[in-house]
């Protein structure tokens, strides 16, 4: 157990004391005399932040670098004392170096944690000469057993993307928090609406029932910005959950309760930038903590092509990587080794602390390329089976594929990134369903984009999607055409890759007439007590919304239990006359998927597909919705497909 004096120390010297994991029975407590020296800290030397907040023994990487921030702390000399019985001789934890930086209010302490180190609390003493001025208890815990990242997410899964502020308000008491600037304003599209982690916990059963097996949350770390703080991409504290969402302990509870229901939690990591309200912003450790630090504002040009263009100007490459997104999002300089290590350790800390199943990385290509290699290498070294998907927002598959692990790149660059977001296929799917059918347009655009899979080392591990929090919802993109919407859902669930769905897609949420992100990320109906419509229990939903929800539940749960669909091979045939046919199959089962985009019933000759149908006696329709065929079909001759529909047949 943690005795009172340890708890007092944690509260006195850490802004995030409640985040430390519980001590194991092998650990002892900080001696009383050392606790007394800690409380004797003078106003001249105050520890305001020490990060990472805690760490673990048994990590693959033995080095640990602590960032210490406090008034004049750079004037002091740290030392460590083990609190295991036997003192330092049993500790196997050593202080191997101290780095002082431009600001006198920082110290970077380098520790080495031996492979035989036991879980323990060490005391970090800060000394002035022979005098201990202040002390800090630091926990080294035992690692998670059977970590969720050992399974991670893959093609077997269906990901549910949630913007936490807009999903469900499970705890109205935290809508406004003292010390955090922006309060609730649900009437504003860009304001905070009150959704939180408790709201997600309250609806885990709903998410599981729908057939989703992973949740990707937009970032939930503190964003203490004046406006637009709800989206989470302007971190002001990398180690604290925003109190308007809950707490670190509640985030860990979400992960645990999700796992009980077969749902993993994917963390959204931002490596490129922070928020201008970050606690370090007005007292930066070094003169190069940010890119363009101390200079006039320079925004990124977003020209990701410059990284690959053989004719690109060096200045274009520099401005792309080093320029800021907006004036309130300072660009982090990952070429600074202290910053690089800070970001790497922060990612690992959250994975281990909350037992998370995987990672999504925002704006993946914007940080320093060498840093990205080292970041992914370090993370995958600790979690060899973890899946990490990077966001490279371009419709050019040559550029997207550049970042996937195993790619033979044009410049010899080595990446360790397992997955990328398949923006090219998303764009092709929309064009395929909305453009007029011709010899090279319509479904042919979708077919041709999938044919580019030779560019990817592992196309089956790409994350495929119809929309996300940064683009119009799929129902809007398809002009609220229910038939095309159903086709899109079937395609996403049956093509190769890992499907991701945006919250509310199941009930046809839309953003007609606007691309305002605040409207795109509108509230899920029923997530607030006074909502008249409830998407969770169907109260007030239209007939079309109820049908769509039932269809998606049926589709995703069928997919989850059909390995040939999510892990089998894929074979497709070039679209003809507005009909696209492809197969998913393994050694045990074969499925035929037929998309008819035409506005009339269309007959197709099955002789064309003899390569796949030669051993089939019949085609058994999978009943997914009211438009599905229900009777077994012959595996030869002609097959009549109803207008504007997608059908799945099991080959018997």
mmCIF file of C-alpha atoms in Angstrom, residues 106-376:
data_model
loop_
_atom_site.group_PDB
_atom_site.id
_atom_site.type_symbol
_atom_site.label_atom_id
_atom_site.label_comp_id
_atom_site.label_asym_id
_atom_site.label_seq_id
_atom_site.Cartn_x
_atom_site.Cartn_y
_atom_site.Cartn_z
ATOM 1 C CA UNK A 106 14.903 22.423 -16.498
ATOM 2 C CA UNK A 107 17.020 19.370 -15.863
ATOM 3 C CA UNK A 108 17.140 16.191 -17.930
ATOM 4 C CA UNK A 109 18.115 13.175 -15.848
ATOM 5 C CA UNK A 110 19.345 10.016 -17.582
ATOM 6 C CA UNK A 111 18.707 6.745 -15.786
ATOM 7 C CA UNK A 112 19.730 3.200 -16.652
ATOM 8 C CA UNK A 113 17.328 0.482 -15.509
ATOM 9 C CA UNK A 114 19.024 -2.895 -15.417
ATOM 10 C CA UNK A 115 17.284 -5.955 -16.791
ATOM 11 C CA UNK A 116 17.149 -7.473 -13.319
ATOM 12 C CA UNK A 117 15.702 -4.383 -11.636
ATOM 13 C CA UNK A 118 12.716 -5.035 -9.390
ATOM 14 C CA UNK A 119 9.570 -2.911 -9.099
ATOM 15 C CA UNK A 120 10.319 -0.182 -6.602
ATOM 16 C CA UNK A 121 10.093 3.486 -5.727
ATOM 17 C CA UNK A 122 13.347 5.372 -5.986
ATOM 18 C CA UNK A 123 13.938 8.733 -4.339
ATOM 19 C CA UNK A 124 15.421 11.410 -6.562
ATOM 20 C CA UNK A 125 17.275 13.886 -4.358
ATOM 21 C CA UNK A 126 18.083 17.357 -5.655
ATOM 22 C CA UNK A 127 21.230 18.573 -3.954
ATOM 23 C CA UNK A 128 22.986 21.860 -3.447
ATOM 24 C CA UNK A 129 26.436 20.842 -2.374
ATOM 25 C CA UNK A 130 25.976 18.319 0.442
ATOM 26 C CA UNK A 131 22.476 19.494 1.236
ATOM 27 C CA UNK A 132 19.334 17.781 -0.072
ATOM 28 C CA UNK A 133 17.149 20.710 -1.064
ATOM 29 C CA UNK A 134 14.153 18.701 -2.229
ATOM 30 C CA UNK A 135 13.267 15.120 -3.112
ATOM 31 C CA UNK A 136 10.868 13.313 -5.398
ATOM 32 C CA UNK A 137 9.595 9.721 -5.138
ATOM 33 C CA UNK A 138 9.602 8.000 -8.516
ATOM 34 C CA UNK A 139 7.826 4.756 -9.199
ATOM 35 C CA UNK A 140 9.158 1.887 -11.306
ATOM 36 C CA UNK A 141 6.309 -0.599 -11.596
ATOM 37 C CA UNK A 142 5.947 -4.094 -13.003
ATOM 38 C CA UNK A 143 4.909 -4.245 -16.661
ATOM 39 C CA UNK A 144 1.442 -5.235 -17.859
ATOM 40 C CA UNK A 145 0.918 -8.948 -18.367
ATOM 41 C CA UNK A 146 -0.733 -10.060 -21.610
ATOM 42 C CA UNK A 147 -0.598 -6.534 -22.959
ATOM 43 C CA UNK A 148 -3.365 -5.599 -25.393
ATOM 44 C CA UNK A 149 -0.741 -4.559 -27.942
ATOM 45 C CA UNK A 150 0.392 -8.194 -28.201
ATOM 46 C CA UNK A 151 -2.822 -8.812 -30.163
ATOM 47 C CA UNK A 152 -3.364 -5.260 -31.421
ATOM 48 C CA UNK A 153 -5.759 -4.521 -34.260
ATOM 49 C CA UNK A 154 -5.825 -5.934 -37.772
ATOM 50 C CA UNK A 155 -8.052 -6.990 -40.641
ATOM 51 C CA UNK A 156 -10.149 -9.060 -38.259
ATOM 52 C CA UNK A 157 -11.337 -5.852 -36.582
ATOM 53 C CA UNK A 158 -13.792 -3.052 -37.293
ATOM 54 C CA UNK A 159 -12.743 0.326 -35.861
ATOM 55 C CA UNK A 160 -15.218 2.850 -34.441
ATOM 56 C CA UNK A 161 -13.844 6.402 -34.604
ATOM 57 C CA UNK A 162 -15.185 8.673 -31.856
ATOM 58 C CA UNK A 163 -14.760 12.383 -31.245
ATOM 59 C CA UNK A 164 -15.121 12.176 -27.438
ATOM 60 C CA UNK A 165 -16.611 15.649 -26.894
ATOM 61 C CA UNK A 166 -19.430 14.792 -29.305
ATOM 62 C CA UNK A 167 -20.413 11.214 -28.413
ATOM 63 C CA UNK A 168 -21.994 11.116 -24.960
ATOM 64 C CA UNK A 169 -21.931 13.215 -21.788
ATOM 65 C CA UNK A 170 -21.589 10.681 -19.006
ATOM 66 C CA UNK A 171 -20.534 13.169 -16.315
ATOM 67 C CA UNK A 172 -22.040 16.671 -16.595
ATOM 68 C CA UNK A 173 -20.104 17.735 -13.487
ATOM 69 C CA UNK A 174 -16.862 17.917 -15.486
ATOM 70 C CA UNK A 175 -18.227 20.073 -18.317
ATOM 71 C CA UNK A 176 -16.551 23.094 -16.748
ATOM 72 C CA UNK A 177 -13.317 22.709 -14.792
ATOM 73 C CA UNK A 178 -11.497 25.344 -12.753
ATOM 74 C CA UNK A 179 -8.177 26.196 -14.382
ATOM 75 C CA UNK A 180 -9.233 25.113 -17.859
ATOM 76 C CA UNK A 181 -10.089 28.094 -20.014
ATOM 77 C CA UNK A 182 -12.912 26.962 -22.274
ATOM 78 C CA UNK A 183 -16.232 26.065 -20.729
ATOM 79 C CA UNK A 184 -19.247 24.309 -22.244
ATOM 80 C CA UNK A 185 -21.085 25.897 -25.162
ATOM 81 C CA UNK A 186 -23.163 23.238 -26.833
ATOM 82 C CA UNK A 187 -24.897 25.836 -28.985
ATOM 83 C CA UNK A 188 -21.640 26.530 -30.845
ATOM 84 C CA UNK A 189 -20.422 24.146 -33.554
ATOM 85 C CA UNK A 190 -16.809 24.732 -32.537
ATOM 86 C CA UNK A 191 -17.399 24.819 -28.791
ATOM 87 C CA UNK A 192 -17.127 22.158 -26.134
ATOM 88 C CA UNK A 193 -20.291 20.098 -25.874
ATOM 89 C CA UNK A 194 -19.525 17.981 -22.815
ATOM 90 C CA UNK A 195 -18.940 14.500 -24.194
ATOM 91 C CA UNK A 196 -16.459 12.545 -22.107
ATOM 92 C CA UNK A 197 -14.828 9.217 -21.341
ATOM 93 C CA UNK A 198 -17.579 8.206 -18.930
ATOM 94 C CA UNK A 199 -20.062 8.655 -21.765
ATOM 95 C CA UNK A 200 -18.085 6.187 -23.870
ATOM 96 C CA UNK A 201 -17.856 3.712 -20.979
ATOM 97 C CA UNK A 202 -21.624 3.939 -20.544
ATOM 98 C CA UNK A 203 -22.140 2.845 -24.164
ATOM 99 C CA UNK A 204 -19.514 0.142 -24.573
ATOM 100 C CA UNK A 205 -22.248 -2.474 -24.751
ATOM 101 C CA UNK A 206 -23.834 -0.593 -27.645
ATOM 102 C CA UNK A 207 -20.519 -0.414 -29.492
ATOM 103 C CA UNK A 208 -19.844 -4.111 -28.960
ATOM 104 C CA UNK A 209 -23.370 -5.058 -30.010
ATOM 105 C CA UNK A 210 -22.916 -3.153 -33.267
ATOM 106 C CA UNK A 211 -19.950 -5.399 -34.092
ATOM 107 C CA UNK A 212 -17.087 -2.966 -33.500
ATOM 108 C CA UNK A 213 -13.971 -4.430 -31.920
ATOM 109 C CA UNK A 214 -11.707 -1.371 -31.659
ATOM 110 C CA UNK A 215 -12.290 2.248 -30.666
ATOM 111 C CA UNK A 216 -10.101 5.021 -32.028
ATOM 112 C CA UNK A 217 -10.575 8.163 -29.947
ATOM 113 C CA UNK A 218 -9.517 11.571 -31.165
ATOM 114 C CA UNK A 219 -6.914 12.773 -28.609
ATOM 115 C CA UNK A 220 -8.092 13.105 -25.020
ATOM 116 C CA UNK A 221 -5.003 14.709 -23.444
ATOM 117 C CA UNK A 222 -5.367 18.169 -21.993
ATOM 118 C CA UNK A 223 -6.064 20.952 -24.523
ATOM 119 C CA UNK A 224 -6.167 24.114 -22.424
ATOM 120 C CA UNK A 225 -6.748 26.488 -25.323
ATOM 121 C CA UNK A 226 -9.074 29.482 -25.437
ATOM 122 C CA UNK A 227 -11.160 28.118 -28.315
ATOM 123 C CA UNK A 228 -11.561 24.918 -30.318
ATOM 124 C CA UNK A 229 -10.107 22.878 -27.495
ATOM 125 C CA UNK A 230 -12.637 20.068 -27.945
ATOM 126 C CA UNK A 231 -10.913 18.280 -30.840
ATOM 127 C CA UNK A 232 -7.816 17.311 -28.854
ATOM 128 C CA UNK A 233 -5.075 18.083 -31.369
ATOM 129 C CA UNK A 234 -3.496 20.995 -29.439
ATOM 130 C CA UNK A 235 -1.956 19.258 -26.438
ATOM 131 C CA UNK A 236 -1.113 21.446 -23.466
ATOM 132 C CA UNK A 237 -0.077 18.512 -21.294
ATOM 133 C CA UNK A 238 1.132 15.283 -22.888
ATOM 134 C CA UNK A 239 0.710 13.275 -19.690
ATOM 135 C CA UNK A 240 -2.714 14.351 -18.452
ATOM 136 C CA UNK A 241 -6.157 13.459 -19.726
ATOM 137 C CA UNK A 242 -8.174 16.651 -20.131
ATOM 138 C CA UNK A 243 -10.215 16.952 -16.934
ATOM 139 C CA UNK A 244 -13.286 17.792 -19.015
ATOM 140 C CA UNK A 245 -13.016 14.273 -20.428
ATOM 141 C CA UNK A 246 -12.208 12.621 -17.110
ATOM 142 C CA UNK A 247 -8.913 11.464 -15.649
ATOM 143 C CA UNK A 248 -6.016 9.175 -16.432
ATOM 144 C CA UNK A 249 -7.519 6.568 -14.134
ATOM 145 C CA UNK A 250 -10.836 6.766 -15.996
ATOM 146 C CA UNK A 251 -9.048 6.389 -19.330
ATOM 147 C CA UNK A 252 -7.413 3.242 -18.006
ATOM 148 C CA UNK A 253 -10.819 2.054 -16.803
ATOM 149 C CA UNK A 254 -12.199 2.573 -20.312
ATOM 150 C CA UNK A 255 -9.434 0.363 -21.681
ATOM 151 C CA UNK A 256 -10.073 -2.363 -19.112
ATOM 152 C CA UNK A 257 -13.841 -2.351 -19.552
ATOM 153 C CA UNK A 258 -13.451 -2.303 -23.309
ATOM 154 C CA UNK A 259 -11.278 -5.409 -23.174
ATOM 155 C CA UNK A 260 -13.929 -7.180 -21.121
ATOM 156 C CA UNK A 261 -16.215 -6.721 -24.138
ATOM 157 C CA UNK A 262 -13.639 -7.612 -26.773
ATOM 158 C CA UNK A 263 -12.895 -3.973 -27.633
ATOM 159 C CA UNK A 264 -9.403 -2.476 -27.785
ATOM 160 C CA UNK A 265 -8.549 1.214 -27.459
ATOM 161 C CA UNK A 266 -6.407 2.885 -30.130
ATOM 162 C CA UNK A 267 -4.590 6.030 -29.018
ATOM 163 C CA UNK A 268 -4.374 9.031 -31.362
ATOM 164 C CA UNK A 269 -0.804 10.329 -31.117
ATOM 165 C CA UNK A 270 0.298 13.789 -32.284
ATOM 166 C CA UNK A 271 4.061 13.994 -32.859
ATOM 167 C CA UNK A 272 4.158 17.059 -35.081
ATOM 168 C CA UNK A 273 2.858 19.858 -32.896
ATOM 169 C CA UNK A 274 1.531 20.918 -29.506
ATOM 170 C CA UNK A 275 -0.806 23.667 -28.345
ATOM 171 C CA UNK A 276 0.342 27.209 -27.626
ATOM 172 C CA UNK A 277 -1.225 26.843 -24.179
ATOM 173 C CA UNK A 278 1.221 24.086 -23.202
ATOM 174 C CA UNK A 279 2.810 24.671 -19.828
ATOM 175 C CA UNK A 280 6.281 24.857 -21.377
ATOM 176 C CA UNK A 281 5.340 27.403 -24.085
ATOM 177 C CA UNK A 282 6.515 30.514 -22.228
ATOM 178 C CA UNK A 283 9.573 28.843 -20.721
ATOM 179 C CA UNK A 284 11.021 26.545 -23.386
ATOM 180 C CA UNK A 285 13.883 24.244 -22.354
ATOM 181 C CA UNK A 286 16.126 24.984 -25.345
ATOM 182 C CA UNK A 287 16.471 27.562 -28.093
ATOM 183 C CA UNK A 288 15.416 24.958 -30.668
ATOM 184 C CA UNK A 289 12.509 23.204 -28.888
ATOM 185 C CA UNK A 290 10.207 24.444 -31.659
ATOM 186 C CA UNK A 291 10.871 24.883 -35.337
ATOM 187 C CA UNK A 292 11.096 28.563 -36.322
ATOM 188 C CA UNK A 293 11.379 29.330 -32.615
ATOM 189 C CA UNK A 294 11.703 33.046 -31.944
ATOM 190 C CA UNK A 295 11.018 33.896 -35.587
ATOM 191 C CA UNK A 296 7.979 35.306 -37.320
ATOM 192 C CA UNK A 297 5.180 32.839 -37.953
ATOM 193 C CA UNK A 298 5.828 30.399 -40.786
ATOM 194 C CA UNK A 299 2.996 28.077 -41.743
ATOM 195 C CA UNK A 300 3.550 24.736 -43.412
ATOM 196 C CA UNK A 301 2.964 24.636 -47.157
ATOM 197 C CA UNK A 302 1.404 21.146 -46.876
ATOM 198 C CA UNK A 303 3.423 20.130 -49.976
ATOM 199 C CA UNK A 304 4.145 16.544 -48.961
ATOM 200 C CA UNK A 305 5.180 15.862 -52.549
ATOM 201 C CA UNK A 306 8.347 17.871 -51.868
ATOM 202 C CA UNK A 307 9.710 14.991 -49.783
ATOM 203 C CA UNK A 308 9.745 12.807 -52.902
ATOM 204 C CA UNK A 309 10.043 15.277 -55.776
ATOM 205 C CA UNK A 310 13.453 14.919 -57.518
ATOM 206 C CA UNK A 311 13.206 18.574 -58.546
ATOM 207 C CA UNK A 312 11.984 19.997 -55.228
ATOM 208 C CA UNK A 313 13.569 23.097 -53.733
ATOM 209 C CA UNK A 314 15.144 22.527 -50.318
ATOM 210 C CA UNK A 315 13.099 25.414 -48.955
ATOM 211 C CA UNK A 316 9.856 23.673 -49.931
ATOM 212 C CA UNK A 317 10.909 20.554 -48.019
ATOM 213 C CA UNK A 318 11.890 22.625 -44.991
ATOM 214 C CA UNK A 319 8.692 24.646 -44.876
ATOM 215 C CA UNK A 320 6.591 21.493 -45.234
ATOM 216 C CA UNK A 321 8.213 19.769 -42.258
ATOM 217 C CA UNK A 322 9.045 22.738 -40.044
ATOM 218 C CA UNK A 323 6.182 25.129 -40.716
ATOM 219 C CA UNK A 324 3.385 25.416 -38.167
ATOM 220 C CA UNK A 325 -0.158 24.247 -38.895
ATOM 221 C CA UNK A 326 -1.669 27.386 -37.368
ATOM 222 C CA UNK A 327 -0.282 30.039 -34.986
ATOM 223 C CA UNK A 328 -1.726 28.178 -31.981
ATOM 224 C CA UNK A 329 -0.023 24.875 -32.911
ATOM 225 C CA UNK A 330 3.761 25.313 -32.526
ATOM 226 C CA UNK A 331 5.743 22.817 -34.593
ATOM 227 C CA UNK A 332 7.914 20.505 -32.489
ATOM 228 C CA UNK A 333 11.564 20.083 -33.458
ATOM 229 C CA UNK A 334 12.187 16.347 -33.402
ATOM 230 C CA UNK A 335 15.805 16.908 -34.529
ATOM 231 C CA UNK A 336 16.412 18.021 -30.944
ATOM 232 C CA UNK A 337 17.271 14.679 -29.267
ATOM 233 C CA UNK A 338 15.639 15.745 -25.998
ATOM 234 C CA UNK A 339 12.358 16.480 -27.774
ATOM 235 C CA UNK A 340 12.605 13.267 -29.782
ATOM 236 C CA UNK A 341 13.134 11.168 -26.683
ATOM 237 C CA UNK A 342 10.324 12.990 -24.887
ATOM 238 C CA UNK A 343 7.832 12.088 -27.609
ATOM 239 C CA UNK A 344 8.987 8.478 -27.861
ATOM 240 C CA UNK A 345 8.743 7.905 -24.115
ATOM 241 C CA UNK A 346 5.360 9.609 -23.953
ATOM 242 C CA UNK A 347 3.906 7.204 -26.507
ATOM 243 C CA UNK A 348 5.322 4.190 -24.712
ATOM 244 C CA UNK A 349 4.085 5.517 -21.360
ATOM 245 C CA UNK A 350 0.471 5.710 -22.521
ATOM 246 C CA UNK A 351 0.590 2.280 -24.141
ATOM 247 C CA UNK A 352 1.880 0.659 -20.977
ATOM 248 C CA UNK A 353 -0.081 2.733 -18.478
ATOM 249 C CA UNK A 354 -3.492 2.233 -20.096
ATOM 250 C CA UNK A 355 -2.862 -1.165 -21.731
ATOM 251 C CA UNK A 356 -3.792 0.142 -25.172
ATOM 252 C CA UNK A 357 -4.161 -2.032 -28.253
ATOM 253 C CA UNK A 358 -2.594 0.202 -30.901
ATOM 254 C CA UNK A 359 -1.811 3.639 -32.296
ATOM 255 C CA UNK A 360 -3.051 6.073 -34.933
ATOM 256 C CA UNK A 361 -0.569 8.857 -35.738
ATOM 257 C CA UNK A 362 -1.827 12.262 -36.795
ATOM 258 C CA UNK A 363 -0.167 14.098 -39.737
ATOM 259 C CA UNK A 364 2.411 11.338 -40.018
ATOM 260 C CA UNK A 365 4.667 12.730 -42.743
ATOM 261 C CA UNK A 366 5.134 16.198 -41.211
ATOM 262 C CA UNK A 367 7.697 15.434 -38.472
ATOM 263 C CA UNK A 368 11.387 14.836 -39.176
ATOM 264 C CA UNK A 369 11.806 11.640 -41.252
ATOM 265 C CA UNK A 370 14.750 10.282 -39.268
ATOM 266 C CA UNK A 371 12.791 10.797 -36.062
ATOM 267 C CA UNK A 372 9.817 8.868 -37.472
ATOM 268 C CA UNK A 373 12.085 5.907 -38.142
ATOM 269 C CA UNK A 374 13.433 6.003 -34.605
ATOM 270 C CA UNK A 375 10.002 6.551 -33.040
ATOM 271 C CA UNK A 376 8.459 3.567 -34.809
#
